[in-house]
PDB file of C-alpha atoms in Angstrom:
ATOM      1  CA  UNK A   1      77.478 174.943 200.313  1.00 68.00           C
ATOM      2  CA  UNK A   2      76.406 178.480 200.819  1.00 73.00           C
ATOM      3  CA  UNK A   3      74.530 178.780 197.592  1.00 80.00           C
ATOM      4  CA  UNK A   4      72.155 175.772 198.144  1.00 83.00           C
ATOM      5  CA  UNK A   5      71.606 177.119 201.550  1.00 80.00           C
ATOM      6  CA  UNK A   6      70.561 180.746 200.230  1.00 78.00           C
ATOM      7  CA  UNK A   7      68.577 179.148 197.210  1.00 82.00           C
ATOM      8  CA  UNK A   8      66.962 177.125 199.952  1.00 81.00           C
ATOM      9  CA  UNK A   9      66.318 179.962 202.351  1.00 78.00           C
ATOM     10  CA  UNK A  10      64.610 182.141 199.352  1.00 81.00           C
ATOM     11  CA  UNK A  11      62.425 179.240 198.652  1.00 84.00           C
ATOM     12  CA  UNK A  12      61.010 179.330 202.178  1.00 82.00           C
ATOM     13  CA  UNK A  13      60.654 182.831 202.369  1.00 79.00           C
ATOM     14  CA  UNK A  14      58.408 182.339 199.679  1.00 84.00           C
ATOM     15  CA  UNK A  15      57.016 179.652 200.382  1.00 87.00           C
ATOM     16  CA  UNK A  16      56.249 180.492 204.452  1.00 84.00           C
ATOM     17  CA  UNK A  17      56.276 184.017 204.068  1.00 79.00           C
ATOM     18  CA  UNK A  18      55.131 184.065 207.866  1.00 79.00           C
ATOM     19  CA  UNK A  19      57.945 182.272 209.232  1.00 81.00           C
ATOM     20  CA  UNK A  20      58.677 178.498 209.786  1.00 86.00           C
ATOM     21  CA  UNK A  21      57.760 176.776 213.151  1.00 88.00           C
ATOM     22  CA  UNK A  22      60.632 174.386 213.040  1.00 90.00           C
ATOM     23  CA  UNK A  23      63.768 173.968 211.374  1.00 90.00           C
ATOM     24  CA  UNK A  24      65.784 170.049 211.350  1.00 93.00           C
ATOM     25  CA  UNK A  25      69.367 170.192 211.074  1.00 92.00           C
ATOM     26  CA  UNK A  26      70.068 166.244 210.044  1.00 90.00           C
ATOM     27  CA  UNK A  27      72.452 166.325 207.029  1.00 87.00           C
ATOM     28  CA  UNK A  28      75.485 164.767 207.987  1.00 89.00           C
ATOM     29  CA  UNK A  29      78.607 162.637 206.482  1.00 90.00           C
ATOM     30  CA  UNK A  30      80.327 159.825 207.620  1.00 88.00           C
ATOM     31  CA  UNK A  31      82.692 158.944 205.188  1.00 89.00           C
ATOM     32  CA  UNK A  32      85.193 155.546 205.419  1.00 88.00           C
ATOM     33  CA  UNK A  33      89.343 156.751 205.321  1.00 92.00           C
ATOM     34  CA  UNK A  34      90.599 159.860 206.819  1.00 95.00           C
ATOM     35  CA  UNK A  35      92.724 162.701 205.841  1.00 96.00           C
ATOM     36  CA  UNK A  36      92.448 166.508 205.743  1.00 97.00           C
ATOM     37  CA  UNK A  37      90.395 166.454 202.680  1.00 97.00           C
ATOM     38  CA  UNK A  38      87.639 164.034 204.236  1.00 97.00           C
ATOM     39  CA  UNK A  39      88.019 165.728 207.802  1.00 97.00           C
ATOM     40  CA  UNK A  40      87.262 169.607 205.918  1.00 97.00           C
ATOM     41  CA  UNK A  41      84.401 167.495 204.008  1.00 96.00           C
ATOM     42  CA  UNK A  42      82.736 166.190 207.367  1.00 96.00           C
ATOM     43  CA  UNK A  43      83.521 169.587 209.052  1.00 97.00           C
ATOM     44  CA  UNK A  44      81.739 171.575 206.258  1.00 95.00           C
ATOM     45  CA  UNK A  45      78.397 169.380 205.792  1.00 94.00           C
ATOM     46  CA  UNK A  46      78.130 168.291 209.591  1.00 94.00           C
ATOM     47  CA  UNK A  47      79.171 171.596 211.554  1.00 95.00           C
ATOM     48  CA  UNK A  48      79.220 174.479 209.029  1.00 94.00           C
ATOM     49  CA  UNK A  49      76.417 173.197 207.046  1.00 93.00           C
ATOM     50  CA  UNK A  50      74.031 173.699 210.258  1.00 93.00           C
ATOM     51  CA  UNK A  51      75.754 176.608 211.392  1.00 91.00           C
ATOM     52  CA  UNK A  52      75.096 178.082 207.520  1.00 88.00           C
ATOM     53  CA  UNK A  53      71.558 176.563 207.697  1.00 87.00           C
ATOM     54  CA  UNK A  54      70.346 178.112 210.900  1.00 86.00           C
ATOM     55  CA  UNK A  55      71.692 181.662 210.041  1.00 81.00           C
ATOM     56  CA  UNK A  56      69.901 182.341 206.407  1.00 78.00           C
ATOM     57  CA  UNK A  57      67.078 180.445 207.713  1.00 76.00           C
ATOM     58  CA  UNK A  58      66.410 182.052 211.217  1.00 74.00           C
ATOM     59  CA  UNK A  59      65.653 185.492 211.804  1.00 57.00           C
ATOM     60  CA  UNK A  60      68.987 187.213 210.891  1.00 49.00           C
ATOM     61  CA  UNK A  61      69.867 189.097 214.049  1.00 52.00           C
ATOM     62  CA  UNK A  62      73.046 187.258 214.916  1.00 53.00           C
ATOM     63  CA  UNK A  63      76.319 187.858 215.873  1.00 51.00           C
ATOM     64  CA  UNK A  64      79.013 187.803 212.729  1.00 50.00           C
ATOM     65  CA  UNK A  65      80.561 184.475 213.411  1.00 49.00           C
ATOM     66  CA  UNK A  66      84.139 185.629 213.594  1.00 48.00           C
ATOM     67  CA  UNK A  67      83.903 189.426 214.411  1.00 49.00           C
ATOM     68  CA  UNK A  68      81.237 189.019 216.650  1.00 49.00           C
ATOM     69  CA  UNK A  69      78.734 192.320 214.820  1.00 50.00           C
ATOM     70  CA  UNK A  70      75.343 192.076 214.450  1.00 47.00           C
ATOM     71  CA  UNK A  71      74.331 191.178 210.967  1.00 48.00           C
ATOM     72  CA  UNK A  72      71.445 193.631 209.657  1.00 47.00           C
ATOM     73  CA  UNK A  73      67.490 192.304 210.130  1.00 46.00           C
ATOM     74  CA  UNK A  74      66.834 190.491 207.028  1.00 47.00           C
ATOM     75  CA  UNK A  75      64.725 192.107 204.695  1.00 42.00           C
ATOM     76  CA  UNK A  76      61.341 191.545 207.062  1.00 45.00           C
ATOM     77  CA  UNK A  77      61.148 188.037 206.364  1.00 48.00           C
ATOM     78  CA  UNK A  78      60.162 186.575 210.034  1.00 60.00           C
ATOM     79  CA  UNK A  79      62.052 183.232 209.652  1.00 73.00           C
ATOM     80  CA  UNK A  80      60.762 181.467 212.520  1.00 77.00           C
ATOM     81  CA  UNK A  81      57.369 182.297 214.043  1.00 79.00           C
ATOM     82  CA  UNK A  82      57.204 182.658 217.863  1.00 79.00           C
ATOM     83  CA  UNK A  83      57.550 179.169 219.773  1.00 83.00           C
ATOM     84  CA  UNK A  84      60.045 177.561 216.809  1.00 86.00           C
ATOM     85  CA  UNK A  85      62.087 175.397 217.039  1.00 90.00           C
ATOM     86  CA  UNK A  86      65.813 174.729 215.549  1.00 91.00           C
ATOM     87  CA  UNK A  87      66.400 171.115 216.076  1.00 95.00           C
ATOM     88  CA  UNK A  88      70.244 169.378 215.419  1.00 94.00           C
ATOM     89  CA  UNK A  89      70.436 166.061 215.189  1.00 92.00           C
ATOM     90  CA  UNK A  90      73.921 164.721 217.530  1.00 90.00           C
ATOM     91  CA  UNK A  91      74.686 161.070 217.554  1.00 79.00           C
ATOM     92  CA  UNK A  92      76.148 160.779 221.348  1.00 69.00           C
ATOM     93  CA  UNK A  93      74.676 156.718 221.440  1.00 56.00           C
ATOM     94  CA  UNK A  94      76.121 156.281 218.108  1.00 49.00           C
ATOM     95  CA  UNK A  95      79.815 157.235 219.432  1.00 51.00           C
ATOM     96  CA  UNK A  96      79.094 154.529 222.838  1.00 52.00           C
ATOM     97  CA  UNK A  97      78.471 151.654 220.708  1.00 42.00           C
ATOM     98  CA  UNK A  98      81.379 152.053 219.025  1.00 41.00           C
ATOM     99  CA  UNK A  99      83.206 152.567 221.782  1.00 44.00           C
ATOM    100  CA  UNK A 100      84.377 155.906 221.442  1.00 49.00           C
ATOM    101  CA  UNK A 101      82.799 158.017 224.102  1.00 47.00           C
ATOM    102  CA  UNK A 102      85.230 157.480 226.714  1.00 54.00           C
ATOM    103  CA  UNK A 103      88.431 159.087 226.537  1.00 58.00           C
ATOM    104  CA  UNK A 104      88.479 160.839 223.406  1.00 57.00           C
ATOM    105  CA  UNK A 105      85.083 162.035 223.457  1.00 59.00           C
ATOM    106  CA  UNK A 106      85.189 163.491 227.009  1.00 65.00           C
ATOM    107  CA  UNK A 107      88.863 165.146 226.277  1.00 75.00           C
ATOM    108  CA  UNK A 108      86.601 167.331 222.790  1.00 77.00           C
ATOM    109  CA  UNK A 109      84.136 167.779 225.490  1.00 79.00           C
ATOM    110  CA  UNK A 110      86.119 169.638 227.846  1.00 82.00           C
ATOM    111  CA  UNK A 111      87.783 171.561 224.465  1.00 86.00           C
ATOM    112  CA  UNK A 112      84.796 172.503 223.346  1.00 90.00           C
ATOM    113  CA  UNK A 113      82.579 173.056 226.660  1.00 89.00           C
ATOM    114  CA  UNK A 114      84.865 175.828 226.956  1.00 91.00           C
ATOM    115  CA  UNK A 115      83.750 177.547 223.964  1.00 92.00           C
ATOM    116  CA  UNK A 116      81.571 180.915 225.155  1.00 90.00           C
ATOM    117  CA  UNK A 117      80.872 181.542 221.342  1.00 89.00           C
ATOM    118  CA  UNK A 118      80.396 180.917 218.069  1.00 89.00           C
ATOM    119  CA  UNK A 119      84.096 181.951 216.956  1.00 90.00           C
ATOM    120  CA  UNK A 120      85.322 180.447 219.568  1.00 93.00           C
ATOM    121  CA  UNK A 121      84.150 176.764 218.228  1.00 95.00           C
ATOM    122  CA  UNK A 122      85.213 177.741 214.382  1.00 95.00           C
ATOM    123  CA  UNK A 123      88.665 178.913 215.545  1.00 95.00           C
ATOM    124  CA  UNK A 124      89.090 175.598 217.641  1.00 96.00           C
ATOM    125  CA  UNK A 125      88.187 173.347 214.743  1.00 97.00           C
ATOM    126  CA  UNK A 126      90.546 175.193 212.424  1.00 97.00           C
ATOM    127  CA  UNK A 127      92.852 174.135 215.189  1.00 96.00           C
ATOM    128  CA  UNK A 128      91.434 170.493 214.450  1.00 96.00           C
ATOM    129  CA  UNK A 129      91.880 171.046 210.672  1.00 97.00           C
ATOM    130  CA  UNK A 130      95.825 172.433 211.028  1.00 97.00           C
ATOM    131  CA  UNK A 131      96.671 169.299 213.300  1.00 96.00           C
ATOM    132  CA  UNK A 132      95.300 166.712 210.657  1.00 97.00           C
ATOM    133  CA  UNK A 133      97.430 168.732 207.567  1.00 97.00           C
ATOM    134  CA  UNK A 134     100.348 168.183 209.995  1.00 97.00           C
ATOM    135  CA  UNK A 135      99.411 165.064 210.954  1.00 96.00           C
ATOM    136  CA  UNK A 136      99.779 165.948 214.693  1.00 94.00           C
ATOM    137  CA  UNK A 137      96.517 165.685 215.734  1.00 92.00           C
ATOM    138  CA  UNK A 138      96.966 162.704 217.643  1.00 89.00           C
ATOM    139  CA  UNK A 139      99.361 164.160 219.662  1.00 88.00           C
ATOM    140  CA  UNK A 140      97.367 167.018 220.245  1.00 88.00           C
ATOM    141  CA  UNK A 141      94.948 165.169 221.846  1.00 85.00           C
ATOM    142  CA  UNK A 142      92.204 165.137 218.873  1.00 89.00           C
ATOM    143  CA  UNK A 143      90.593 161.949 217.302  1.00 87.00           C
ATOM    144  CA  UNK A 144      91.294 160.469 213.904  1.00 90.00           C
ATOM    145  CA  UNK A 145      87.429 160.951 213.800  1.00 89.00           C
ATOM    146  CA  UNK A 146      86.016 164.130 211.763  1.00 93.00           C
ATOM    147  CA  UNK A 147      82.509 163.111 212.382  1.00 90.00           C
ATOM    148  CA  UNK A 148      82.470 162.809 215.904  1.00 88.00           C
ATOM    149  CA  UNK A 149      84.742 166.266 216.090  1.00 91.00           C
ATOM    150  CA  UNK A 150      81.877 167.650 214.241  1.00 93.00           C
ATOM    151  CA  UNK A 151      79.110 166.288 216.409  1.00 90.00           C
ATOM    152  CA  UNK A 152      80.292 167.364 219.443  1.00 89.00           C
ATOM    153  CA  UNK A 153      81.218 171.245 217.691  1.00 92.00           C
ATOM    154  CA  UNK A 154      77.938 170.534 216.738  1.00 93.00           C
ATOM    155  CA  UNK A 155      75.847 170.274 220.394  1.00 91.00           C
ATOM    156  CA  UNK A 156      78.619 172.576 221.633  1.00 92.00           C
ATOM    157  CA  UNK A 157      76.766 175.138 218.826  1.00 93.00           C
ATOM    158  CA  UNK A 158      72.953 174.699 219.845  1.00 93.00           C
ATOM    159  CA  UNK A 159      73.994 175.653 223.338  1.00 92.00           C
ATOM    160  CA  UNK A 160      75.347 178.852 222.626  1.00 90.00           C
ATOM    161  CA  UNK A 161      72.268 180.009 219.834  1.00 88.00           C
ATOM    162  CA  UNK A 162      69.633 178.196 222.523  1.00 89.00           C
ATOM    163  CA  UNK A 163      71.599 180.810 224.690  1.00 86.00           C
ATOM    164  CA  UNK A 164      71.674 183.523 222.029  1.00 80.00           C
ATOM    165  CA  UNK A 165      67.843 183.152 221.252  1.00 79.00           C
ATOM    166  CA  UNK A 166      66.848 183.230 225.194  1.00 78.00           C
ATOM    167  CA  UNK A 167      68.624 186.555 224.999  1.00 74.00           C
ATOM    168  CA  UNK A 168      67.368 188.131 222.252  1.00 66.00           C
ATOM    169  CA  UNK A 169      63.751 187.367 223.330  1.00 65.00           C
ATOM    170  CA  UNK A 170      64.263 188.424 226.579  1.00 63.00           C
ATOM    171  CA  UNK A 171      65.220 191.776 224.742  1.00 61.00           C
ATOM    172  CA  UNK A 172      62.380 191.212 222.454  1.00 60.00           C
ATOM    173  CA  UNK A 173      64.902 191.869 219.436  1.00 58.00           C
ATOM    174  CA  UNK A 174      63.219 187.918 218.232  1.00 60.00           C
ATOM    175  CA  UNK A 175      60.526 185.508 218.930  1.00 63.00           C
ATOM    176  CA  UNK A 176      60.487 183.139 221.664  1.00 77.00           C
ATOM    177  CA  UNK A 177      62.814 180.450 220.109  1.00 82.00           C
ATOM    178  CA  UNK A 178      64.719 177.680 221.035  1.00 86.00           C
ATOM    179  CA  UNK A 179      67.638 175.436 220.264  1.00 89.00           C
ATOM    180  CA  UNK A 180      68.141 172.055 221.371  1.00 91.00           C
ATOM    181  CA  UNK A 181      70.039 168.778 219.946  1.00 91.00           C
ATOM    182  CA  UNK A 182      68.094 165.144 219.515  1.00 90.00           C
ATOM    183  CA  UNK A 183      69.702 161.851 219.597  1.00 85.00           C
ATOM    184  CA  UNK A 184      67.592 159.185 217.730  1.00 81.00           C
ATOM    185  CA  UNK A 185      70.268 156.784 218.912  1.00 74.00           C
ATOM    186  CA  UNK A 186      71.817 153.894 216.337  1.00 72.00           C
ATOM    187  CA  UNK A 187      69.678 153.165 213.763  1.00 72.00           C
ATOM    188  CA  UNK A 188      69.320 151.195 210.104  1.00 73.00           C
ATOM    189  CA  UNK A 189      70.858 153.800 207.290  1.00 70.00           C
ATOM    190  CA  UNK A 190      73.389 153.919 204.971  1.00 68.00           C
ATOM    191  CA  UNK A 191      75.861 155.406 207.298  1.00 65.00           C
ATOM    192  CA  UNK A 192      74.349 153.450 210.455  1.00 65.00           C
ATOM    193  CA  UNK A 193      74.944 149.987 208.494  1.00 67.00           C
ATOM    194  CA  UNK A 194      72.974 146.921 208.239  1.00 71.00           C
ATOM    195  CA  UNK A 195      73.905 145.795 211.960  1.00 72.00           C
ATOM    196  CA  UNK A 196      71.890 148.739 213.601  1.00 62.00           C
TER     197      UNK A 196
END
């Protein structure tokens, strides 16, 4: 939720008044049944949690998520120092072992490779979120699966700030930064299982 975010953000600010050197996106859910109300759970920890994390964490020169305007520089704090590093954790291996990465996964692939922007991804998983209220996603050609829509949205997302980040540097508007996802592959958790 956005207030645990800010309270979080203030607390490094004051904590790392110089900036942070690396930031780990790894919260995530994974809950057992589906419906709307578990897929807008998933969607909101998994994808807008990181999305919410990264932008009151990281200097604060970004694009408005769904106008597209550039948010004002935040108050001086520095956010990142130069050379950080936002790291989001994606679970591709997770989504092979259980056999999902064939057709499904390659059909949000292409849906959300074509996303040039942030909006572009929210506006597409409100798509997502409409289909499983009408209970047409199926037919649309989206998984009963809110955690793997969110993990791809989510390594769809540190492609376009790794991108946004390059270009702000280049423009020296922000530190060298960069984006990239991490798979640690299957392993022994709560929502891994036992069997890991």
């Amino acid at each position: 939720e956005i207030k645990s975010i800010s309270a979080a953000a203030k607390v490094i600010h004051e904590v790392h008044p110089g900036g942070i050197d690396c930031l780990v996106n790894n919260a995530a859910l994974h809950p057992d049944g589906f419906s709307y109300e578990v897929a807008q759970q998933v969607l909101d920890v998994n994808f807008f949690g990181a999305q919410n994390v990264i932008r009151r964490v990281v200097p604060a020169r970004w694009p408005e998520p769904v106008t597209g305007k550039w948010l004002p520089a935040n108050s001086g704090y520095k956010g990142m120092r130069k050379g950080g590093c936002i790291v989001n954790i994606v679970c591709k291996s997770s989504f092979s072992m259980a056999g999902d990465l064939g057709g499904p996964f390659q059909t949000l692939q292409e849906k959300f490779e074509r996303c040039t922007s942030e909006t572009a991804i929210v506006m597409l998983l409100t798509e997502y979120l409409g289909h499983v209220a009408s209970g047409t996603h199926i037919n649309a050609g989206w998984p009963s699966n809110p955690y793997l829509v969110s993990k791809v949205a989510l390594e769809r997302l540190t492609h376009i700030v790794d991108t946004s980040l390059e270009s702000l540097a280049a423009k020296r508007y922000e530190p060298d930064i960069r984006c990239f996802s991490v798979d640690p592959g299957w392993i022994k958790t709560k929502m891994g299982r036992p069997d890991a």
